[in-house]
mmCIF file of C-alpha atoms in Angstrom:
data_model
loop_
_atom_site.group_PDB
_atom_site.id
_atom_site.type_symbol
_atom_site.label_atom_id
_atom_site.label_comp_id
_atom_site.label_asym_id
_atom_site.label_seq_id
_atom_site.Cartn_x
_atom_site.Cartn_y
_atom_site.Cartn_z
ATOM 1 C CA UNK W 19 70.032 -250.091 0.823
ATOM 2 C CA UNK W 20 72.739 -248.022 -0.694
ATOM 3 C CA UNK W 21 70.281 -245.308 -1.540
ATOM 4 C CA UNK W 22 69.169 -245.148 2.047
ATOM 5 C CA UNK W 23 72.735 -244.691 3.400
ATOM 6 C CA UNK W 24 73.441 -241.975 0.820
ATOM 7 C CA UNK W 25 70.316 -240.074 1.833
ATOM 8 C CA UNK W 26 71.302 -240.241 5.508
ATOM 9 C CA UNK W 27 74.781 -238.861 4.763
ATOM 10 C CA UNK W 28 73.379 -235.982 2.697
ATOM 11 C CA UNK W 29 70.918 -235.165 5.491
ATOM 12 C CA UNK W 30 73.733 -235.065 8.122
ATOM 13 C CA UNK W 31 75.875 -232.804 5.934
ATOM 14 C CA UNK W 32 72.940 -230.445 5.371
ATOM 15 C CA UNK W 33 72.185 -230.191 9.094
ATOM 16 C CA UNK W 34 75.878 -229.411 9.884
ATOM 17 C CA UNK W 35 75.990 -226.684 7.249
ATOM 18 C CA UNK W 36 72.844 -225.069 8.542
ATOM 19 C CA UNK W 37 74.224 -225.108 12.166
ATOM 20 C CA UNK W 38 77.474 -223.478 11.058
ATOM 21 C CA UNK W 39 75.661 -220.667 9.306
ATOM 22 C CA UNK W 40 73.582 -219.942 12.440
ATOM 23 C CA UNK W 41 76.662 -219.730 14.738
ATOM 24 C CA UNK W 42 78.555 -217.480 12.303
ATOM 25 C CA UNK W 43 75.666 -215.004 12.168
ATOM 26 C CA UNK W 44 75.552 -214.685 15.943
ATOM 27 C CA UNK W 45 79.257 -213.902 16.164
ATOM 28 C CA UNK W 46 78.925 -211.159 13.625
ATOM 29 C CA UNK W 47 76.220 -209.500 15.675
ATOM 30 C CA UNK W 48 78.408 -209.504 18.861
ATOM 31 C CA UNK W 49 81.581 -207.942 17.299
ATOM 32 C CA UNK W 50 81.745 -204.033 17.493
ATOM 33 C CA UNK W 51 81.764 -202.168 14.237
ATOM 34 C CA UNK W 52 85.215 -201.427 12.872
ATOM 35 C CA UNK W 53 86.364 -197.799 13.632
ATOM 36 C CA UNK W 54 87.401 -195.784 10.743
ATOM 37 C CA UNK W 55 90.990 -194.471 10.715
ATOM 38 C CA UNK W 56 91.266 -190.673 11.349
ATOM 39 C CA UNK W 57 91.857 -188.574 8.338
ATOM 40 C CA UNK W 58 95.069 -186.488 8.709
ATOM 41 C CA UNK W 59 95.216 -183.396 6.616
ATOM 42 C CA UNK W 60 98.416 -181.505 5.922
ATOM 43 C CA UNK W 61 98.694 -177.908 7.210
ATOM 44 C CA UNK W 62 97.825 -175.303 4.675
ATOM 45 C CA UNK W 63 100.709 -173.938 2.706
ATOM 46 C CA UNK W 64 101.565 -170.274 3.105
ATOM 47 C CA UNK W 65 100.350 -169.558 -0.363
ATOM 48 C CA UNK W 66 96.809 -170.635 0.483
ATOM 49 C CA UNK W 67 94.497 -167.934 1.821
ATOM 50 C CA UNK W 68 93.555 -168.301 5.480
ATOM 51 C CA UNK W 69 90.441 -167.345 7.347
ATOM 52 C CA UNK W 70 89.871 -163.632 7.127
ATOM 53 C CA UNK W 71 92.464 -163.132 4.411
ATOM 54 C CA UNK W 72 91.709 -162.090 0.917
ATOM 55 C CA UNK W 73 92.170 -164.646 -1.758
ATOM 56 C CA UNK W 74 94.986 -162.642 -3.320
ATOM 57 C CA UNK W 75 98.220 -164.216 -4.450
ATOM 58 C CA UNK W 76 100.971 -163.952 -1.764
ATOM 59 C CA UNK W 77 103.633 -161.267 -2.144
ATOM 60 C CA UNK W 78 107.290 -161.954 -1.408
ATOM 61 C CA UNK W 79 108.889 -159.787 1.340
ATOM 62 C CA UNK W 80 112.324 -158.264 0.623
ATOM 63 C CA UNK W 81 115.118 -160.123 2.342
ATOM 64 C CA UNK W 82 118.533 -158.715 3.449
ATOM 65 C CA UNK W 83 121.762 -160.419 2.753
ATOM 66 C CA UNK W 84 124.285 -161.298 5.471
ATOM 67 C CA UNK W 85 126.417 -158.302 4.548
ATOM 68 C CA UNK W 86 123.440 -155.963 4.985
ATOM 69 C CA UNK W 87 122.562 -157.157 8.491
ATOM 70 C CA UNK W 88 123.966 -154.760 11.125
ATOM 71 C CA UNK W 89 125.217 -156.494 14.240
ATOM 72 C CA UNK W 90 124.940 -154.692 17.632
ATOM 73 C CA UNK W 91 128.172 -153.099 18.761
ATOM 74 C CA UNK W 92 129.964 -154.897 21.586
ATOM 75 C CA UNK W 93 130.334 -152.979 24.835
ATOM 76 C CA UNK W 94 133.822 -151.646 25.382
ATOM 77 C CA UNK W 95 135.706 -153.677 27.975
ATOM 78 C CA UNK W 96 138.006 -151.593 30.154
ATOM 79 C CA UNK W 97 141.615 -152.541 29.716
ATOM 80 C CA UNK W 98 142.401 -152.220 33.427
ATOM 81 C CA UNK W 99 140.185 -152.869 36.416
ATOM 82 C CA UNK W 100 140.338 -150.159 39.048
ATOM 83 C CA UNK W 101 141.119 -151.555 42.473
ATOM 84 C CA UNK W 102 139.910 -149.622 45.477
ATOM 85 C CA UNK W 103 142.939 -148.220 47.214
ATOM 86 C CA UNK W 104 143.461 -148.632 50.937
ATOM 87 C CA UNK W 105 143.099 -145.444 52.975
ATOM 88 C CA UNK W 106 146.305 -143.465 53.202
ATOM 89 C CA UNK W 107 148.226 -143.763 56.443
ATOM 90 C CA UNK W 108 148.887 -140.776 58.646
ATOM 91 C CA UNK W 109 152.331 -139.235 58.466
ATOM 92 C CA UNK W 110 153.258 -138.221 62.023
ATOM 93 C CA UNK W 111 155.150 -135.004 62.624
ATOM 94 C CA UNK W 112 158.893 -135.318 63.198
ATOM 95 C CA UNK W 113 159.729 -135.630 66.871
ATOM 96 C CA UNK W 114 162.860 -133.486 66.712
ATOM 97 C CA UNK W 115 162.041 -130.091 68.174
ATOM 98 C CA UNK W 116 158.414 -131.032 68.815
ATOM 99 C CA UNK W 117 158.502 -129.617 72.338
ATOM 100 C CA UNK W 118 159.668 -126.279 70.953
ATOM 101 C CA UNK W 119 156.663 -126.220 68.612
ATOM 102 C CA UNK W 120 154.328 -127.031 71.513
ATOM 103 C CA UNK W 121 155.774 -124.594 74.064
ATOM 104 C CA UNK W 122 152.676 -122.386 73.961
ATOM 105 C CA UNK W 123 150.744 -125.275 75.562
ATOM 106 C CA UNK W 124 152.675 -124.650 78.797
ATOM 107 C CA UNK W 125 151.300 -121.139 79.208
ATOM 108 C CA UNK W 126 149.379 -121.902 82.394
ATOM 109 C CA UNK W 127 152.378 -123.518 84.049
ATOM 110 C CA UNK W 128 154.425 -120.561 82.839
ATOM 111 C CA UNK W 129 152.165 -118.098 84.638
ATOM 112 C CA UNK W 130 152.312 -119.954 87.944
ATOM 113 C CA UNK W 131 156.003 -120.765 88.047
ATOM 114 C CA UNK W 132 158.292 -118.996 85.602
ATOM 115 C CA UNK W 133 156.698 -115.559 85.508
ATOM 116 C CA UNK W 134 155.925 -115.685 89.225
ATOM 117 C CA UNK W 135 159.577 -116.273 90.087
ATOM 118 C CA UNK W 136 160.779 -113.574 87.698
ATOM 119 C CA UNK W 137 158.405 -111.056 89.223
ATOM 120 C CA UNK W 138 159.611 -111.790 92.748
ATOM 121 C CA UNK W 139 163.315 -111.757 91.866
ATOM 122 C CA UNK W 140 162.921 -108.437 90.048
ATOM 123 C CA UNK W 141 162.043 -106.571 93.241
ATOM 124 C CA UNK W 142 164.535 -103.901 94.318
ATOM 125 C CA UNK W 143 164.883 -105.356 97.785
ATOM 126 C CA UNK W 144 164.928 -109.115 98.358
ATOM 127 C CA UNK W 145 164.159 -109.541 102.052
ATOM 128 C CA UNK W 146 163.097 -112.654 103.972
ATOM 129 C CA UNK W 147 159.462 -112.132 103.095
ATOM 130 C CA UNK W 148 160.344 -112.124 99.402
ATOM 131 C CA UNK W 149 162.312 -115.345 99.679
ATOM 132 C CA UNK W 150 159.426 -116.942 101.531
ATOM 133 C CA UNK W 151 157.193 -115.977 98.633
ATOM 134 C CA UNK W 152 159.689 -117.524 96.228
ATOM 135 C CA UNK W 153 159.588 -120.729 98.261
ATOM 136 C CA UNK W 154 155.796 -120.685 98.382
ATOM 137 C CA UNK W 155 155.627 -120.224 94.599
ATOM 138 C CA UNK W 156 157.828 -123.271 94.057
ATOM 139 C CA UNK W 157 155.816 -125.411 96.481
ATOM 140 C CA UNK W 158 152.542 -124.334 94.861
ATOM 141 C CA UNK W 159 153.960 -125.414 91.516
ATOM 142 C CA UNK W 160 154.469 -128.968 92.910
ATOM 143 C CA UNK W 161 158.253 -128.774 92.831
ATOM 144 C CA UNK W 162 158.500 -130.554 96.194
ATOM 145 C CA UNK W 163 159.968 -129.560 99.540
ATOM 146 C CA UNK W 164 163.569 -130.732 99.160
ATOM 147 C CA UNK W 165 164.070 -129.418 95.602
ATOM 148 C CA UNK W 166 162.498 -126.100 96.624
ATOM 149 C CA UNK W 167 164.880 -125.607 99.517
ATOM 150 C CA UNK W 168 167.879 -126.412 97.325
ATOM 151 C CA UNK W 169 166.797 -123.989 94.601
ATOM 152 C CA UNK W 170 166.079 -121.144 97.029
ATOM 153 C CA UNK W 171 169.499 -121.495 98.668
ATOM 154 C CA UNK W 172 171.288 -121.422 95.317
ATOM 155 C CA UNK W 173 169.273 -118.438 94.117
ATOM 156 C CA UNK W 174 169.971 -116.443 97.291
ATOM 157 C CA UNK W 175 173.708 -117.071 96.985
ATOM 158 C CA UNK W 176 173.930 -116.204 93.295
ATOM 159 C CA UNK W 177 171.739 -113.086 93.559
ATOM 160 C CA UNK W 178 173.901 -111.784 96.425
ATOM 161 C CA UNK W 179 177.038 -112.309 94.355
ATOM 162 C CA UNK W 180 175.458 -110.827 91.233
ATOM 163 C CA UNK W 181 174.637 -107.519 92.888
ATOM 164 C CA UNK W 182 172.843 -105.396 90.296
ATOM 165 C CA UNK W 183 170.135 -107.446 88.620
ATOM 166 C CA UNK W 184 168.792 -106.575 85.176
ATOM 167 C CA UNK W 185 165.769 -108.499 83.805
ATOM 168 C CA UNK W 186 168.027 -110.259 81.288
ATOM 169 C CA UNK W 187 170.479 -111.322 83.986
ATOM 170 C CA UNK W 188 167.697 -112.614 86.227
ATOM 171 C CA UNK W 189 166.133 -114.608 83.408
ATOM 172 C CA UNK W 190 169.469 -116.187 82.503
ATOM 173 C CA UNK W 191 170.161 -116.953 86.171
ATOM 174 C CA UNK W 192 166.738 -118.493 86.748
ATOM 175 C CA UNK W 193 166.939 -120.516 83.532
ATOM 176 C CA UNK W 194 170.298 -121.973 84.459
ATOM 177 C CA UNK W 195 169.156 -122.973 87.942
ATOM 178 C CA UNK W 196 165.855 -124.487 86.743
ATOM 179 C CA UNK W 197 167.593 -126.533 84.033
ATOM 180 C CA UNK W 198 169.971 -127.818 86.679
ATOM 181 C CA UNK W 199 167.017 -128.632 88.941
ATOM 182 C CA UNK W 200 165.137 -130.473 86.188
ATOM 183 C CA UNK W 201 168.270 -132.413 85.288
ATOM 184 C CA UNK W 202 170.138 -131.761 82.076
ATOM 185 C CA UNK W 203 172.388 -134.824 82.153
ATOM 186 C CA UNK W 204 169.752 -137.564 82.579
ATOM 187 C CA UNK W 205 169.282 -140.157 79.842
ATOM 188 C CA UNK W 206 165.840 -139.384 78.441
ATOM 189 C CA UNK W 207 166.059 -141.660 75.420
ATOM 190 C CA UNK W 208 163.178 -144.098 74.935
ATOM 191 C CA UNK W 209 165.090 -147.311 74.257
ATOM 192 C CA UNK W 210 163.184 -148.628 71.259
ATOM 193 C CA UNK W 211 165.923 -149.857 68.920
ATOM 194 C CA UNK W 212 165.937 -153.471 67.779
ATOM 195 C CA UNK W 213 168.768 -155.601 69.185
ATOM 196 C CA UNK W 214 170.146 -159.096 68.660
ATOM 197 C CA UNK W 215 167.617 -160.720 71.009
ATOM 198 C CA UNK W 216 164.728 -159.281 68.992
ATOM 199 C CA UNK W 217 162.598 -156.138 69.066
ATOM 200 C CA UNK W 218 162.817 -153.681 71.915
ATOM 201 C CA UNK W 219 159.962 -154.281 74.367
ATOM 202 C CA UNK W 220 158.269 -151.323 76.056
ATOM 203 C CA UNK W 221 155.661 -151.832 78.785
ATOM 204 C CA UNK W 222 153.284 -148.934 79.408
ATOM 205 C CA UNK W 223 151.781 -148.961 82.906
ATOM 206 C CA UNK W 224 149.551 -146.655 84.925
ATOM 207 C CA UNK W 225 146.163 -146.387 86.605
ATOM 208 C CA UNK W 226 142.883 -145.881 84.789
ATOM 209 C CA UNK W 227 142.121 -142.348 83.692
ATOM 210 C CA UNK W 228 145.662 -141.063 83.146
ATOM 211 C CA UNK W 229 145.465 -141.547 79.367
ATOM 212 C CA UNK W 230 147.579 -144.706 79.265
ATOM 213 C CA UNK W 231 146.092 -146.318 76.134
ATOM 214 C CA UNK W 232 146.043 -142.988 74.309
ATOM 215 C CA UNK W 233 149.651 -142.407 75.311
ATOM 216 C CA UNK W 234 150.583 -145.850 73.945
ATOM 217 C CA UNK W 235 148.973 -144.974 70.617
ATOM 218 C CA UNK W 236 150.699 -141.584 70.496
ATOM 219 C CA UNK W 237 154.017 -143.199 71.386
ATOM 220 C CA UNK W 238 153.557 -145.529 68.416
ATOM 221 C CA UNK W 239 153.272 -142.417 66.241
ATOM 222 C CA UNK W 240 156.451 -140.995 67.790
ATOM 223 C CA UNK W 241 158.367 -144.197 67.006
ATOM 224 C CA UNK W 242 156.953 -144.493 63.485
ATOM 225 C CA UNK W 243 157.954 -140.875 62.851
ATOM 226 C CA UNK W 244 161.489 -141.863 63.866
ATOM 227 C CA UNK W 245 161.506 -144.747 61.370
ATOM 228 C CA UNK W 246 160.613 -147.637 63.693
ATOM 229 C CA UNK W 247 158.439 -150.629 62.749
ATOM 230 C CA UNK W 248 156.016 -151.082 65.639
ATOM 231 C CA UNK W 249 153.786 -153.908 66.913
ATOM 232 C CA UNK W 250 151.165 -153.081 69.561
ATOM 233 C CA UNK W 251 150.023 -155.467 72.290
ATOM 234 C CA UNK W 252 146.523 -154.774 73.662
ATOM 235 C CA UNK W 253 147.009 -156.382 77.085
ATOM 236 C CA UNK W 254 144.457 -154.114 78.798
ATOM 237 C CA UNK W 255 141.670 -156.713 78.706
ATOM 238 C CA UNK W 256 139.706 -155.393 81.679
ATOM 239 C CA UNK W 257 138.659 -152.017 80.317
ATOM 240 C CA UNK W 258 135.900 -152.134 77.716
ATOM 241 C CA UNK W 259 136.964 -151.034 74.224
ATOM 242 C CA UNK W 260 140.610 -150.554 75.242
ATOM 243 C CA UNK W 261 141.754 -152.993 72.534
ATOM 244 C CA UNK W 262 139.552 -151.298 69.908
ATOM 245 C CA UNK W 263 140.957 -147.917 70.870
ATOM 246 C CA UNK W 264 144.551 -149.116 70.609
ATOM 247 C CA UNK W 265 143.899 -150.877 67.292
ATOM 248 C CA UNK W 266 142.492 -147.665 65.848
ATOM 249 C CA UNK W 267 145.670 -145.824 66.830
ATOM 250 C CA UNK W 268 147.756 -148.554 65.231
ATOM 251 C CA UNK W 269 145.813 -148.637 61.963
ATOM 252 C CA UNK W 270 146.349 -144.914 61.472
ATOM 253 C CA UNK W 271 150.124 -145.387 61.234
ATOM 254 C CA UNK W 272 150.270 -148.946 59.886
ATOM 255 C CA UNK W 273 151.181 -150.672 63.164
ATOM 256 C CA UNK W 274 149.823 -154.179 63.741
ATOM 257 C CA UNK W 275 147.840 -154.778 66.948
ATOM 258 C CA UNK W 276 147.839 -158.138 68.741
ATOM 259 C CA UNK W 277 144.737 -158.565 70.887
ATOM 260 C CA UNK W 278 142.725 -161.233 72.663
ATOM 261 C CA UNK W 279 139.234 -161.785 74.085
ATOM 262 C CA UNK W 280 137.812 -159.290 76.539
ATOM 263 C CA UNK W 281 138.708 -160.381 80.045
ATOM 264 C CA UNK W 282 141.500 -162.635 78.742
ATOM 265 C CA UNK W 283 144.888 -163.189 80.312
ATOM 266 C CA UNK W 284 146.979 -160.001 79.897
ATOM 267 C CA UNK W 285 150.266 -161.863 80.275
ATOM 268 C CA UNK W 286 149.344 -164.250 77.451
ATOM 269 C CA UNK W 287 148.513 -161.384 75.096
ATOM 270 C CA UNK W 288 151.740 -159.583 75.968
ATOM 271 C CA UNK W 289 153.658 -162.815 75.274
ATOM 272 C CA UNK W 290 151.934 -163.242 71.882
ATOM 273 C CA UNK W 291 152.632 -159.614 70.968
ATOM 274 C CA UNK W 292 156.358 -160.020 71.525
ATOM 275 C CA UNK W 293 156.273 -163.322 69.626
ATOM 276 C CA UNK W 294 154.556 -161.602 66.708
ATOM 277 C CA UNK W 295 157.064 -158.766 66.831
ATOM 278 C CA UNK W 296 159.920 -161.263 66.547
ATOM 279 C CA UNK W 297 158.225 -163.015 63.597
ATOM 280 C CA UNK W 298 157.633 -159.746 61.738
ATOM 281 C CA UNK W 299 161.088 -158.365 62.413
ATOM 282 C CA UNK W 300 159.666 -155.338 64.212
ATOM 283 C CA UNK W 301 161.884 -152.762 65.886
ATOM 284 C CA UNK W 302 159.645 -152.137 68.873
ATOM 285 C CA UNK W 303 156.776 -153.880 70.665
ATOM 286 C CA UNK W 304 154.580 -151.575 72.774
ATOM 287 C CA UNK W 305 152.460 -153.376 75.368
ATOM 288 C CA UNK W 306 149.509 -151.492 76.860
ATOM 289 C CA UNK W 307 148.836 -153.067 80.257
ATOM 290 C CA UNK W 308 145.646 -152.896 82.286
ATOM 291 C CA UNK W 309 144.989 -149.798 84.385
ATOM 292 C CA UNK W 310 145.899 -151.028 87.809
ATOM 293 C CA UNK W 311 144.436 -149.418 90.898
ATOM 294 C CA UNK W 312 147.357 -149.005 93.258
ATOM 295 C CA UNK W 313 145.194 -150.114 96.200
ATOM 296 C CA UNK W 314 144.531 -153.589 94.745
ATOM 297 C CA UNK W 315 147.504 -155.806 95.520
ATOM 298 C CA UNK W 316 146.278 -158.713 93.372
ATOM 299 C CA UNK W 317 146.167 -156.614 90.225
ATOM 300 C CA UNK W 318 149.600 -155.183 90.937
ATOM 301 C CA UNK W 319 150.949 -158.716 91.280
ATOM 302 C CA UNK W 320 149.476 -159.528 87.897
ATOM 303 C CA UNK W 321 151.390 -156.619 86.386
ATOM 304 C CA UNK W 322 154.558 -158.204 87.728
ATOM 305 C CA UNK W 323 153.462 -161.460 86.069
ATOM 306 C CA UNK W 324 153.125 -159.690 82.705
ATOM 307 C CA UNK W 325 156.710 -158.507 82.946
ATOM 308 C CA UNK W 326 158.011 -161.944 83.936
ATOM 309 C CA UNK W 327 156.166 -163.688 81.075
ATOM 310 C CA UNK W 328 157.394 -161.186 78.492
ATOM 311 C CA UNK W 329 160.974 -161.679 79.705
ATOM 312 C CA UNK W 330 160.804 -165.313 78.498
ATOM 313 C CA UNK W 331 161.379 -163.857 75.009
ATOM 314 C CA UNK W 332 164.084 -161.483 76.140
ATOM 315 C CA UNK W 333 164.685 -158.427 78.320
ATOM 316 C CA UNK W 334 162.151 -155.652 78.776
ATOM 317 C CA UNK W 335 163.880 -152.501 77.542
ATOM 318 C CA UNK W 336 161.524 -149.873 78.962
ATOM 319 C CA UNK W 337 158.804 -149.665 81.604
ATOM 320 C CA UNK W 338 157.115 -146.295 81.167
ATOM 321 C CA UNK W 339 154.824 -145.086 83.938
ATOM 322 C CA UNK W 340 152.077 -142.741 82.738
ATOM 323 C CA UNK W 341 151.074 -140.115 85.301
ATOM 324 C CA UNK W 342 148.430 -137.420 85.172
ATOM 325 C CA UNK W 343 150.312 -134.190 85.860
ATOM 326 C CA UNK W 344 147.202 -132.570 87.357
ATOM 327 C CA UNK W 345 147.023 -135.064 90.254
ATOM 328 C CA UNK W 346 150.108 -133.663 91.986
ATOM 329 C CA UNK W 347 151.111 -135.503 95.137
ATOM 330 C CA UNK W 348 148.527 -138.242 94.557
ATOM 331 C CA UNK W 349 150.359 -139.107 91.361
ATOM 332 C CA UNK W 350 153.560 -139.495 93.361
ATOM 333 C CA UNK W 351 151.872 -142.008 95.655
ATOM 334 C CA UNK W 352 150.785 -144.037 92.627
ATOM 335 C CA UNK W 353 154.294 -143.857 91.214
ATOM 336 C CA UNK W 354 155.841 -145.281 94.385
ATOM 337 C CA UNK W 355 153.534 -148.315 94.381
ATOM 338 C CA UNK W 356 154.238 -149.065 90.725
ATOM 339 C CA UNK W 357 157.956 -148.745 91.303
ATOM 340 C CA UNK W 358 157.719 -151.471 93.954
ATOM 341 C CA UNK W 359 156.207 -153.934 91.453
ATOM 342 C CA UNK W 360 158.239 -153.276 88.314
ATOM 343 C CA UNK W 361 161.434 -151.412 87.646
ATOM 344 C CA UNK W 362 160.249 -148.095 86.244
ATOM 345 C CA UNK W 363 162.716 -146.735 83.680
ATOM 346 C CA UNK W 364 160.908 -143.567 82.629
ATOM 347 C CA UNK W 365 157.951 -141.278 83.290
ATOM 348 C CA UNK W 366 155.348 -139.976 80.858
ATOM 349 C CA UNK W 367 153.565 -136.895 82.207
ATOM 350 C CA UNK W 368 150.213 -136.221 80.526
ATOM 351 C CA UNK W 369 147.915 -133.191 80.646
ATOM 352 C CA UNK W 370 150.690 -130.669 81.224
ATOM 353 C CA UNK W 371 148.762 -128.274 78.981
ATOM 354 C CA UNK W 372 145.928 -127.924 81.475
ATOM 355 C CA UNK W 373 145.969 -126.784 85.085
ATOM 356 C CA UNK W 374 149.058 -128.852 85.904
ATOM 357 C CA UNK W 375 151.963 -127.275 87.707
ATOM 358 C CA UNK W 376 155.260 -127.518 85.863
ATOM 359 C CA UNK W 377 157.147 -128.347 89.054
ATOM 360 C CA UNK W 378 155.726 -131.889 89.062
ATOM 361 C CA UNK W 379 158.496 -132.760 86.594
ATOM 362 C CA UNK W 380 161.096 -132.087 89.270
ATOM 363 C CA UNK W 381 159.163 -133.751 92.077
ATOM 364 C CA UNK W 382 158.469 -137.051 90.323
ATOM 365 C CA UNK W 383 162.046 -137.393 89.130
ATOM 366 C CA UNK W 384 163.416 -136.778 92.616
ATOM 367 C CA UNK W 385 160.918 -139.140 94.199
ATOM 368 C CA UNK W 386 161.476 -142.087 91.831
ATOM 369 C CA UNK W 387 165.010 -141.466 90.724
ATOM 370 C CA UNK W 388 164.025 -141.939 87.062
ATOM 371 C CA UNK W 389 163.757 -139.270 84.359
ATOM 372 C CA UNK W 390 160.702 -137.840 82.666
ATOM 373 C CA UNK W 391 161.057 -138.986 79.059
ATOM 374 C CA UNK W 392 157.816 -137.833 77.424
ATOM 375 C CA UNK W 393 155.207 -135.186 78.157
ATOM 376 C CA UNK W 394 151.673 -134.829 76.830
ATOM 377 C CA UNK W 395 150.659 -131.309 75.870
ATOM 378 C CA UNK W 396 147.212 -131.688 74.334
ATOM 379 C CA UNK W 397 144.554 -133.928 72.819
ATOM 380 C CA UNK W 398 146.018 -133.975 69.313
ATOM 381 C CA UNK W 399 147.574 -137.105 67.819
ATOM 382 C CA UNK W 400 151.037 -135.509 67.719
ATOM 383 C CA UNK W 401 150.894 -133.702 71.066
ATOM 384 C CA UNK W 402 153.208 -136.175 72.807
ATOM 385 C CA UNK W 403 156.724 -134.776 72.842
ATOM 386 C CA UNK W 404 160.139 -136.053 73.953
ATOM 387 C CA UNK W 405 161.124 -134.145 77.066
ATOM 388 C CA UNK W 406 163.895 -131.584 76.581
ATOM 389 C CA UNK W 407 164.907 -129.741 79.798
ATOM 390 C CA UNK W 408 166.101 -126.578 78.036
ATOM 391 C CA UNK W 409 162.990 -126.180 75.890
ATOM 392 C CA UNK W 410 160.773 -126.983 78.894
ATOM 393 C CA UNK W 411 162.351 -124.312 81.071
ATOM 394 C CA UNK W 412 162.243 -121.777 78.245
ATOM 395 C CA UNK W 413 158.512 -122.388 77.985
ATOM 396 C CA UNK W 414 158.112 -121.870 81.733
ATOM 397 C CA UNK W 415 159.949 -118.557 82.062
ATOM 398 C CA UNK W 416 158.907 -117.109 78.700
ATOM 399 C CA UNK W 417 160.904 -114.908 76.371
#
């Protein structure tokens, strides 16, 4: 019995061993073959010959020491950096004696008035016809009716008393009477000196086309030449490019220009200009107003508003009316309308170098009761001159 049990056990063990060997063989067939690790080779050393090279032993290249290596030279750095300089400012001509230097510009007026009168008064016999011609010459020269009658009466009286008349005596007589007619005692100073209330304020008024903005720019040059610090107010906002034109004039002499948008409020710009002048400690503020047509009441009222607004800072020292000397009696009509709106303190006569008649100086002064303070005698930047009665008359009657 024992032998039978032992045989059964041995048989079971043998069957289990055989089954295990069968299963193990199947698993080996299913597993993938082990991949071989890649072989990594070191890069060839420089001494080894490469493809295409001869199998010769390497040669050592000569090497330079640090001392032998030449470094590139550094670019030279300028010690000082040049700064672009601002353009040089213009240096206006001195105003003293400027009218004397410009007297040749009055040659046309001289021919029509001064020389014409001298020719008539030099006749041997001065009858009524001659005196009528003298009167006609004065009227043609825009002297005006009342001043003409006064001058003729004085000339007739003095010539009768004088008796014999040499050319030198006639010239001296005519000069004296014309200087008296023009007005030698009037205050022709442009009040532009700074005072306790602030800078002097000068309003420049006039219709379009008389050269108002140009006159304002030239007046700035006159004041700068006399040592004034000037601020410009471009209150002519209705005329295209008026502010640009005035600013260009100011930049040429170093005067600051206060401006606003095109079509803006002129009174506001004038107010800001005076305010800026006070802040900068300027001597004079020049305000270029819009060119008012004397037939448009609304625009004239606005000019009055400009003056009232500016006076909130302080008094207006000058109101200069610019007139075109070639317009004659029409200019006088314009002057009267302006005088009704603002208190005109002085006249600026432009274009006296052209076909203008010199007598307009007398007529406009008599009509408005204010003096001519400046006259324009050309297109040049320094062709605006302070009015001097003696020099003016000398230019009219010649040497």
